């Protein structure tokens, strides 16, 4: 699918390819955040390895694992203590 957009003047100095790559990445990251794509399907959609996608997504605040802090604390308390 092709979409035509007006690019704001401050961004107009960037190459079309660079802007298109950034727009695709940010759109896919938004779809993952919304729960419409998995991280693996997002990587495939962008023609990236999963590792590369996770690195790029992490730069935009989308991390490899989404874990609620309270859930994490509960799981930590469930781990048996090492008795030495």
PDB file of C-alpha atoms in Angstrom:
ATOM      1  CA  UNK A   1       0.000   0.000   0.000  1.00  0.00           C
ATOM      2  CA  UNK A   2       1.235   3.458  -0.773  1.00  0.00           C
ATOM      3  CA  UNK A   3       0.283   6.529   1.240  1.00  0.00           C
ATOM      4  CA  UNK A   4       1.137  10.096   0.344  1.00  0.00           C
ATOM      5  CA  UNK A   5       1.752  12.558   3.178  1.00  0.00           C
ATOM      6  CA  UNK A   6       2.844  16.162   3.455  1.00  0.00           C
ATOM      7  CA  UNK A   7       6.154  16.398   5.274  1.00  0.00           C
ATOM      8  CA  UNK A   8       6.523  19.346   7.669  1.00  0.00           C
ATOM      9  CA  UNK A   9       9.162  21.849   6.562  1.00  0.00           C
ATOM     10  CA  UNK A  10      11.619  21.106   9.399  1.00  0.00           C
ATOM     11  CA  UNK A  11      11.848  17.495   8.195  1.00  0.00           C
ATOM     12  CA  UNK A  12      12.030  18.250   4.499  1.00  0.00           C
ATOM     13  CA  UNK A  13      15.825  18.137   4.449  1.00  0.00           C
ATOM     14  CA  UNK A  14      15.838  14.388   5.111  1.00  0.00           C
ATOM     15  CA  UNK A  15      15.837  11.884   2.298  1.00  0.00           C
ATOM     16  CA  UNK A  16      12.571  10.277   1.264  1.00  0.00           C
ATOM     17  CA  UNK A  17      14.027   6.847   1.967  1.00  0.00           C
ATOM     18  CA  UNK A  18      15.055   7.809   5.508  1.00  0.00           C
ATOM     19  CA  UNK A  19      11.654   9.310   6.282  1.00  0.00           C
ATOM     20  CA  UNK A  20       9.814   6.324   4.784  1.00  0.00           C
ATOM     21  CA  UNK A  21      11.895   3.902   6.870  1.00  0.00           C
ATOM     22  CA  UNK A  22      11.212   5.862  10.061  1.00  0.00           C
ATOM     23  CA  UNK A  23       7.494   6.154   9.332  1.00  0.00           C
ATOM     24  CA  UNK A  24       7.177   2.406   8.688  1.00  0.00           C
ATOM     25  CA  UNK A  25       9.080   1.582  11.885  1.00  0.00           C
ATOM     26  CA  UNK A  26       7.004   3.933  14.029  1.00  0.00           C
ATOM     27  CA  UNK A  27       3.733   2.687  12.524  1.00  0.00           C
ATOM     28  CA  UNK A  28       4.679  -0.920  13.216  1.00  0.00           C
ATOM     29  CA  UNK A  29       5.796  -0.086  16.769  1.00  0.00           C
ATOM     30  CA  UNK A  30       2.439   1.605  17.347  1.00  0.00           C
ATOM     31  CA  UNK A  31       0.644  -1.516  16.080  1.00  0.00           C
ATOM     32  CA  UNK A  32       2.620  -3.680  18.511  1.00  0.00           C
ATOM     33  CA  UNK A  33       1.783  -1.330  21.393  1.00  0.00           C
ATOM     34  CA  UNK A  34      -1.895  -1.530  20.429  1.00  0.00           C
ATOM     35  CA  UNK A  35      -1.740  -5.328  20.426  1.00  0.00           C
ATOM     36  CA  UNK A  36      -2.497  -5.683  16.718  1.00  0.00           C
ATOM     37  CA  UNK A  37       0.929  -7.141  15.865  1.00  0.00           C
ATOM     38  CA  UNK A  38       3.311  -9.380  17.742  1.00  0.00           C
ATOM     39  CA  UNK A  39       6.957  -8.437  17.925  1.00  0.00           C
ATOM     40  CA  UNK A  40       7.824 -11.339  15.624  1.00  0.00           C
ATOM     41  CA  UNK A  41       5.233 -10.361  13.015  1.00  0.00           C
ATOM     42  CA  UNK A  42       6.379  -6.742  13.254  1.00  0.00           C
ATOM     43  CA  UNK A  43       9.956  -7.797  12.528  1.00  0.00           C
ATOM     44  CA  UNK A  44       8.805  -9.844   9.531  1.00  0.00           C
ATOM     45  CA  UNK A  45       6.688  -6.938   8.241  1.00  0.00           C
ATOM     46  CA  UNK A  46       9.770  -4.719   8.277  1.00  0.00           C
ATOM     47  CA  UNK A  47      12.087  -7.361   6.814  1.00  0.00           C
ATOM     48  CA  UNK A  48      14.192  -7.356   9.988  1.00  0.00           C
ATOM     49  CA  UNK A  49      15.407 -10.039  12.313  1.00  0.00           C
ATOM     50  CA  UNK A  50      13.555 -10.166  15.606  1.00  0.00           C
ATOM     51  CA  UNK A  51      16.713  -9.097  17.437  1.00  0.00           C
ATOM     52  CA  UNK A  52      17.150  -6.046  15.202  1.00  0.00           C
ATOM     53  CA  UNK A  53      13.489  -5.105  15.617  1.00  0.00           C
ATOM     54  CA  UNK A  54      13.702  -5.413  19.400  1.00  0.00           C
ATOM     55  CA  UNK A  55      16.756  -3.154  19.443  1.00  0.00           C
ATOM     56  CA  UNK A  56      15.066  -0.518  17.276  1.00  0.00           C
ATOM     57  CA  UNK A  57      11.784  -0.759  19.167  1.00  0.00           C
ATOM     58  CA  UNK A  58      13.639  -0.412  22.484  1.00  0.00           C
ATOM     59  CA  UNK A  59      15.045   2.890  21.273  1.00  0.00           C
ATOM     60  CA  UNK A  60      11.432   4.034  21.029  1.00  0.00           C
ATOM     61  CA  UNK A  61      10.354   2.747  24.422  1.00  0.00           C
ATOM     62  CA  UNK A  62       8.891  -0.579  23.295  1.00  0.00           C
ATOM     63  CA  UNK A  63      10.791  -3.243  25.150  1.00  0.00           C
ATOM     64  CA  UNK A  64      11.236  -6.946  24.473  1.00  0.00           C
ATOM     65  CA  UNK A  65       9.222  -7.953  27.509  1.00  0.00           C
ATOM     66  CA  UNK A  66       6.222  -6.153  28.879  1.00  0.00           C
ATOM     67  CA  UNK A  67       6.000  -6.987  32.516  1.00  0.00           C
ATOM     68  CA  UNK A  68       3.944  -5.250  35.152  1.00  0.00           C
ATOM     69  CA  UNK A  69       6.103  -4.213  38.117  1.00  0.00           C
ATOM     70  CA  UNK A  70       3.681  -5.713  40.633  1.00  0.00           C
ATOM     71  CA  UNK A  71       3.646  -9.026  38.742  1.00  0.00           C
ATOM     72  CA  UNK A  72       7.438  -8.994  38.726  1.00  0.00           C
ATOM     73  CA  UNK A  73       7.567  -8.409  42.497  1.00  0.00           C
ATOM     74  CA  UNK A  74       5.143 -11.314  43.081  1.00  0.00           C
ATOM     75  CA  UNK A  75       7.256 -13.596  40.919  1.00  0.00           C
ATOM     76  CA  UNK A  76      10.391 -12.614  42.816  1.00  0.00           C
ATOM     77  CA  UNK A  77       8.821 -13.573  46.110  1.00  0.00           C
ATOM     78  CA  UNK A  78       7.886 -16.970  44.640  1.00  0.00           C
ATOM     79  CA  UNK A  79      11.523 -17.821  43.856  1.00  0.00           C
ATOM     80  CA  UNK A  80      12.940 -20.096  46.553  1.00  0.00           C
ATOM     81  CA  UNK A  81      15.725 -18.492  48.527  1.00  0.00           C
ATOM     82  CA  UNK A  82      19.130 -20.117  48.067  1.00  0.00           C
ATOM     83  CA  UNK A  83      20.049 -21.695  51.377  1.00  0.00           C
ATOM     84  CA  UNK A  84      23.809 -21.839  51.836  1.00  0.00           C
TER      85      UNK A  84
END
